[in-house]
XYZ file of C-alpha atoms in Angstrom:
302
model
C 3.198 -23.862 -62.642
C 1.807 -20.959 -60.745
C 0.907 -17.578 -63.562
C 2.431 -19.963 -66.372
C -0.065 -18.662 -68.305
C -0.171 -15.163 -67.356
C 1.279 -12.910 -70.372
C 5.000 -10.914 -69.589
C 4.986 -7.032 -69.358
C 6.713 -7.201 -72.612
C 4.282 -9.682 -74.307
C 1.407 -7.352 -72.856
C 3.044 -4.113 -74.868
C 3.569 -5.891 -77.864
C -0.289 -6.481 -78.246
C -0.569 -2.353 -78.500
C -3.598 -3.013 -76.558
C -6.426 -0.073 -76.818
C -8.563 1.125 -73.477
C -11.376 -1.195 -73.024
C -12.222 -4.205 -74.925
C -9.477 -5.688 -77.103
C -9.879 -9.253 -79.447
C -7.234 -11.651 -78.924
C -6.884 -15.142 -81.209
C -4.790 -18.386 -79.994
C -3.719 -20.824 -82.919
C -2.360 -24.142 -82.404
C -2.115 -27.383 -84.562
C -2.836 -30.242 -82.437
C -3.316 -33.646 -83.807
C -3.012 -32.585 -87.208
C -6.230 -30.022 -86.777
C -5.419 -26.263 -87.128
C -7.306 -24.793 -83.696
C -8.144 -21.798 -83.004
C -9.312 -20.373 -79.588
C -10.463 -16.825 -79.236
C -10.959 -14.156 -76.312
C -11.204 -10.798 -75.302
C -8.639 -8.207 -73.059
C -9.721 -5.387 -70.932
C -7.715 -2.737 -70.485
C -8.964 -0.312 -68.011
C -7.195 2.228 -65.355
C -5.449 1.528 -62.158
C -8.061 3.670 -60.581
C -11.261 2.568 -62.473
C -14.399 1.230 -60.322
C -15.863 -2.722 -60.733
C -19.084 -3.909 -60.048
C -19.441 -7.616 -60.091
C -22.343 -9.351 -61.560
C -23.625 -12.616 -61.459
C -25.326 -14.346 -64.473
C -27.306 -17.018 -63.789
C -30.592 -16.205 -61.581
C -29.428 -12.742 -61.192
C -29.378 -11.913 -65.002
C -31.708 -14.478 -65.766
C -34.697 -14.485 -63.692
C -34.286 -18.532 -62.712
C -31.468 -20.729 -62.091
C -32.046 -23.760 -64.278
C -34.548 -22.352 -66.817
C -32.305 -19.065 -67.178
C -29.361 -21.582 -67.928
C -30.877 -23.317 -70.485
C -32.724 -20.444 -72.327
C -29.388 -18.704 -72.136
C -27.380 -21.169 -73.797
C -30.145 -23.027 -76.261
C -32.195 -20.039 -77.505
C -30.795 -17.633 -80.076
C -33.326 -14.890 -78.760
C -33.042 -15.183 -74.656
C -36.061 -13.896 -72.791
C -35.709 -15.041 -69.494
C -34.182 -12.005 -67.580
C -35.186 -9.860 -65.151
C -37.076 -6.968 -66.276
C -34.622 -4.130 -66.490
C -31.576 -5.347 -66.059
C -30.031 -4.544 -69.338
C -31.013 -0.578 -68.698
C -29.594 -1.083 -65.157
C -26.239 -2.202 -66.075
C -25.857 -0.354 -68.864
C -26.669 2.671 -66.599
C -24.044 1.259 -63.928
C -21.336 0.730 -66.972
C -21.247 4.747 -67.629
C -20.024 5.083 -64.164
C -18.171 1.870 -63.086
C -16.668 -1.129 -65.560
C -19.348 -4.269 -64.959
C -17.749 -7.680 -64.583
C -19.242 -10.716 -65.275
C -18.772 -14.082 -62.548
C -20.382 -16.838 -62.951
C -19.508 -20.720 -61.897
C -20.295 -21.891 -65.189
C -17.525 -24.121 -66.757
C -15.437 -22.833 -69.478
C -16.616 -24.845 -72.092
C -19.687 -23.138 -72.163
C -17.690 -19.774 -72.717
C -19.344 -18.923 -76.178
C -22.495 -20.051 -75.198
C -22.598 -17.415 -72.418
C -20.910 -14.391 -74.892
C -23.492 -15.217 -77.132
C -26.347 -14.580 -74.491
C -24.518 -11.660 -72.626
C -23.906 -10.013 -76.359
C -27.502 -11.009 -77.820
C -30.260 -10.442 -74.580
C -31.786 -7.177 -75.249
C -35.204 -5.972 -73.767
C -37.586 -2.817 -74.760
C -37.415 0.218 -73.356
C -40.771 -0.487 -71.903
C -39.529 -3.434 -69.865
C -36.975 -1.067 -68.611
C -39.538 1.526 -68.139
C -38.118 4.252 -69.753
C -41.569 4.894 -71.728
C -42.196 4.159 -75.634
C -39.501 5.530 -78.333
C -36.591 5.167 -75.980
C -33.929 2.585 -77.736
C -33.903 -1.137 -76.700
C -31.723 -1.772 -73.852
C -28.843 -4.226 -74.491
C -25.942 -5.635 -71.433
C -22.873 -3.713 -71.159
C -19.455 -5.170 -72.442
C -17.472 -6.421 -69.729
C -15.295 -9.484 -69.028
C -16.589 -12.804 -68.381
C -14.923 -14.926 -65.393
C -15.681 -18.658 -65.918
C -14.681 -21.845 -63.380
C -11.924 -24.322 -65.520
C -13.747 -27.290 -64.197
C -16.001 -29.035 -66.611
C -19.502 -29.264 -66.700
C -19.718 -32.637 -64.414
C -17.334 -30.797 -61.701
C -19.132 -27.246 -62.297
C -22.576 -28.997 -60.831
C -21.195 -30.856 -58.509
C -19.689 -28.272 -56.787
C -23.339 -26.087 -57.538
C -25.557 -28.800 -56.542
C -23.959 -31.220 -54.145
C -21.067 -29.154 -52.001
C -22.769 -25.741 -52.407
C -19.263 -24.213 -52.240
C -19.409 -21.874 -55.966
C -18.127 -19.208 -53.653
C -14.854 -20.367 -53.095
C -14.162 -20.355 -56.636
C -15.685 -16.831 -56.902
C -13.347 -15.741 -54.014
C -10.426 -17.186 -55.850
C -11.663 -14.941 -58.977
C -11.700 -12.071 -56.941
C -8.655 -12.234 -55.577
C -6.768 -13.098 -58.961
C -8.358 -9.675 -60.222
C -7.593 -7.445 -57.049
C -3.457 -8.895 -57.859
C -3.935 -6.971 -61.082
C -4.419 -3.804 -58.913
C -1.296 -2.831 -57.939
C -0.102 -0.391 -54.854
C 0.546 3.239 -56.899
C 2.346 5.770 -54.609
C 0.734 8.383 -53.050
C 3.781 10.425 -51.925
C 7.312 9.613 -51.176
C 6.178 7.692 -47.977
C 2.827 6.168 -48.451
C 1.515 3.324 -50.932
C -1.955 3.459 -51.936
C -3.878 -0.106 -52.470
C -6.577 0.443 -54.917
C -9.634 -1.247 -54.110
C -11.875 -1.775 -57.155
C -14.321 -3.402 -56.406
C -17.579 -1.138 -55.685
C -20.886 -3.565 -55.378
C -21.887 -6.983 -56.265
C -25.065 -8.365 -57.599
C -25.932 -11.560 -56.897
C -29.166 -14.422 -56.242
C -27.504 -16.940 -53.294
C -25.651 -16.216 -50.257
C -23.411 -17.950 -51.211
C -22.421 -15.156 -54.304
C -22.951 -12.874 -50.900
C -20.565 -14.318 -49.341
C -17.774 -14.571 -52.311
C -18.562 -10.585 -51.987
C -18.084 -9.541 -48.793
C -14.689 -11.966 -48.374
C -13.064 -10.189 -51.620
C -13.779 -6.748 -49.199
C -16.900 -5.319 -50.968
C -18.492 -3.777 -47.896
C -22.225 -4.705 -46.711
C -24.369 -1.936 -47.858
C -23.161 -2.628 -51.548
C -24.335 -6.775 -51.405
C -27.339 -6.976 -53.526
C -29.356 -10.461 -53.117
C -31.904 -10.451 -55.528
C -34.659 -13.139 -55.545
C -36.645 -15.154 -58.380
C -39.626 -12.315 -58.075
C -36.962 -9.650 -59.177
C -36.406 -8.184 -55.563
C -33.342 -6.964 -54.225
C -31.964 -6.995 -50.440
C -28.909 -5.849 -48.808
C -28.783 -8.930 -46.537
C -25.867 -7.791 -44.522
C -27.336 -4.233 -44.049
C -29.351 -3.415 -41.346
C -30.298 0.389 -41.069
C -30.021 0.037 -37.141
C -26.072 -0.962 -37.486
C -24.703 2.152 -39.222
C -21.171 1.950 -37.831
C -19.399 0.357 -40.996
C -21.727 2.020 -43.089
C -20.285 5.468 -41.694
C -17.098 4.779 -41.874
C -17.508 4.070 -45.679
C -18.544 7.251 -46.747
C -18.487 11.271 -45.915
C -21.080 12.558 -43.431
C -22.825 14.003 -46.167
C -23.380 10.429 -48.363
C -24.131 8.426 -45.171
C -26.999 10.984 -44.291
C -28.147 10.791 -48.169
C -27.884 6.953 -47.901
C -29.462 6.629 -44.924
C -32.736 9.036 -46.063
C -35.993 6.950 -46.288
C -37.207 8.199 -49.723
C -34.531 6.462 -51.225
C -35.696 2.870 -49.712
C -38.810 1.365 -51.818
C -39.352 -0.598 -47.990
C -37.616 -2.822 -45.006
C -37.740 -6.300 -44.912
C -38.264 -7.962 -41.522
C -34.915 -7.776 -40.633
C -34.927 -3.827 -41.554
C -32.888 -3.879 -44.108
C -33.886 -2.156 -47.753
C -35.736 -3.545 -50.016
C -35.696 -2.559 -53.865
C -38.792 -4.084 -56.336
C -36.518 -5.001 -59.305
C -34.121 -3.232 -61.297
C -36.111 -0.493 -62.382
C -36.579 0.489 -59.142
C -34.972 4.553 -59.222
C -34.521 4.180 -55.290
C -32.010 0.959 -56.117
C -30.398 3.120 -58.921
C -30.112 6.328 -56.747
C -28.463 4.121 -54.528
C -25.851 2.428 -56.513
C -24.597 5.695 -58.111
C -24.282 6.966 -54.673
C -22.080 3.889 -53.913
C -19.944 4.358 -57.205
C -19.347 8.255 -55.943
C -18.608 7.531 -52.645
C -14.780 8.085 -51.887
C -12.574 4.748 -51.770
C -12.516 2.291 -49.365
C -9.332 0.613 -47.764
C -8.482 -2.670 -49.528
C -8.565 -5.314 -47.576
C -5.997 -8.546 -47.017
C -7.541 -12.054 -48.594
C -7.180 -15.568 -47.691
C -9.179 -17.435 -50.714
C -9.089 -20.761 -51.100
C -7.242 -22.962 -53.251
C -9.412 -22.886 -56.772
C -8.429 -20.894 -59.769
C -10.976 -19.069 -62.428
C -10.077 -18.251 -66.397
C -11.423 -15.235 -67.933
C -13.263 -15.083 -71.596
């Protein structure tokens, strides 16, 4: 049945939930065995700011080697350099949220990575003595297929974006219309960038309404592109933000270079042109929220 699952208003109060992250524990006795099932709530603000992350080959610097170092090492090293200090940067300004198509049984294997990868402030380039960078808290949104379905759909259809899209549009429901005066209803629209390393994690993006010039597409040699951005089709871009930010956005010491289709290009996360950028993207005033049609495939969040 549709939201079966989903928690009432009253059963939400009565877990006296606290801003942020909150640890939640299911118990059942099935078969005789005494299970137990644990997971983590979010509580954040009707007006707070997302940015969506992927995890494999956008955390990790490889698809299939970044999987399996993630979930069979205890100490994870394949990432890209810098993206701990990145998000962790992004997370003082905007909550990060983790999607990924992996399948839910691999849920603790993914916590543990997310909660254990750590890199030195070197690697992040913040010089010798700084701290060691670790990734931000932040939910993780998992597929309910199983592993066997989760590549299939990876591998053979290519479609992980429909499930993403799904994802997305389960979260924007939580975002209810607040009133703005007596006559006029305001639709938040969280959702501020997305980082990503296929088109096809593009694509789940710019369908859930994140506009173009916040796609990131970032490649197995750490670089980042805003594929859908070209600097010589401003005309969404303006729209999107005051006359003063677009001129800002728009200034060529904040792009590292173009790419042959003249759009920016950033050389990995410790680029300060890609981080100037995306803090000028989490200031920029809201945008409108637009109306989804996702497809029929539903997500679970760890």
């Amino acid at each position: 049945e549709e939201n079966a699952n989903l928690p009432s208003d009253k059963e939400l109060a009565a877990m006296q939930l606290c801003p942020g992250r909150n640890s939640i524990r299911f118990e059942t006795i099935r078969r005789g065995k005494h299970l137990i099932a644990e997971a983590r709530i979010f509580l954040w603000k009707q007006n707070d700011g997302i940015v969506i992350c992927d995890i494999d080959g956008t955390v990790t610097r490889t698809d299939i080697r970044g999987f399996v170092d993630s979930v069979v090492n205890e100490t994870p090293t394949n990432a890209h350099a810098g993206v701990c200090d990145f998000l962790d940067q992004v997370a003082s300004r905007a909550h990060v949220l983790y999607l990924t198509s992996r399948p839910l049984v691999l849920a603790d294997a993914t916590r543990f990575f997310l909660d254990n990868l750590k890199q030195s402030a070197l690697s992040a380039g913040r010089g010798i003595g700084a701290r060691a960078a670790r990734m931000p808290q932040g939910p993780l949104i998992m597929a309910r297929s199983n592993l066997t379905s989760a590549l299939y759909s990876e591998l053979v259809l290519k479609n992980p974006h429909e499930f993403k899209t799904w994802a997305l549009h389960d979260i924007l429901a939580a975002f209810v219309p607040t009133t703005k005066d007596e006559d006029q209803l305001v639709m938040p629209m969280p959702f501020k960038a997305g980082f990503g390393n296929k088109h096809t994690d593009c694509r789940a993006y710019q369908t859930a309404g994140i506009p173009n010039h916040a796609i990131f597409l970032i490649g197995t040699d750490s670089v980042l592109r805003l594929p859908y951005l070209h600097l010589h089709d401003t005309g969404g871009l303006r729209n999107t933000l005051s006359a003063h930010n677009f001129d800002q956005f728009n200034h060529d010491e904040q792009i590292s270079s173009l790419d042959s289709n003249n759009s920016p290009v950033f050389e990995g996360y410790t680029d300060p042109h890609l981080r100037h950028r995306v803090f000028q993207i989490l200031g920029a005033p809201p945008i409108p929220r637009p109306l989804l049609r996702p497809p029929s495939i539903r997500s679970t969040s760890v």
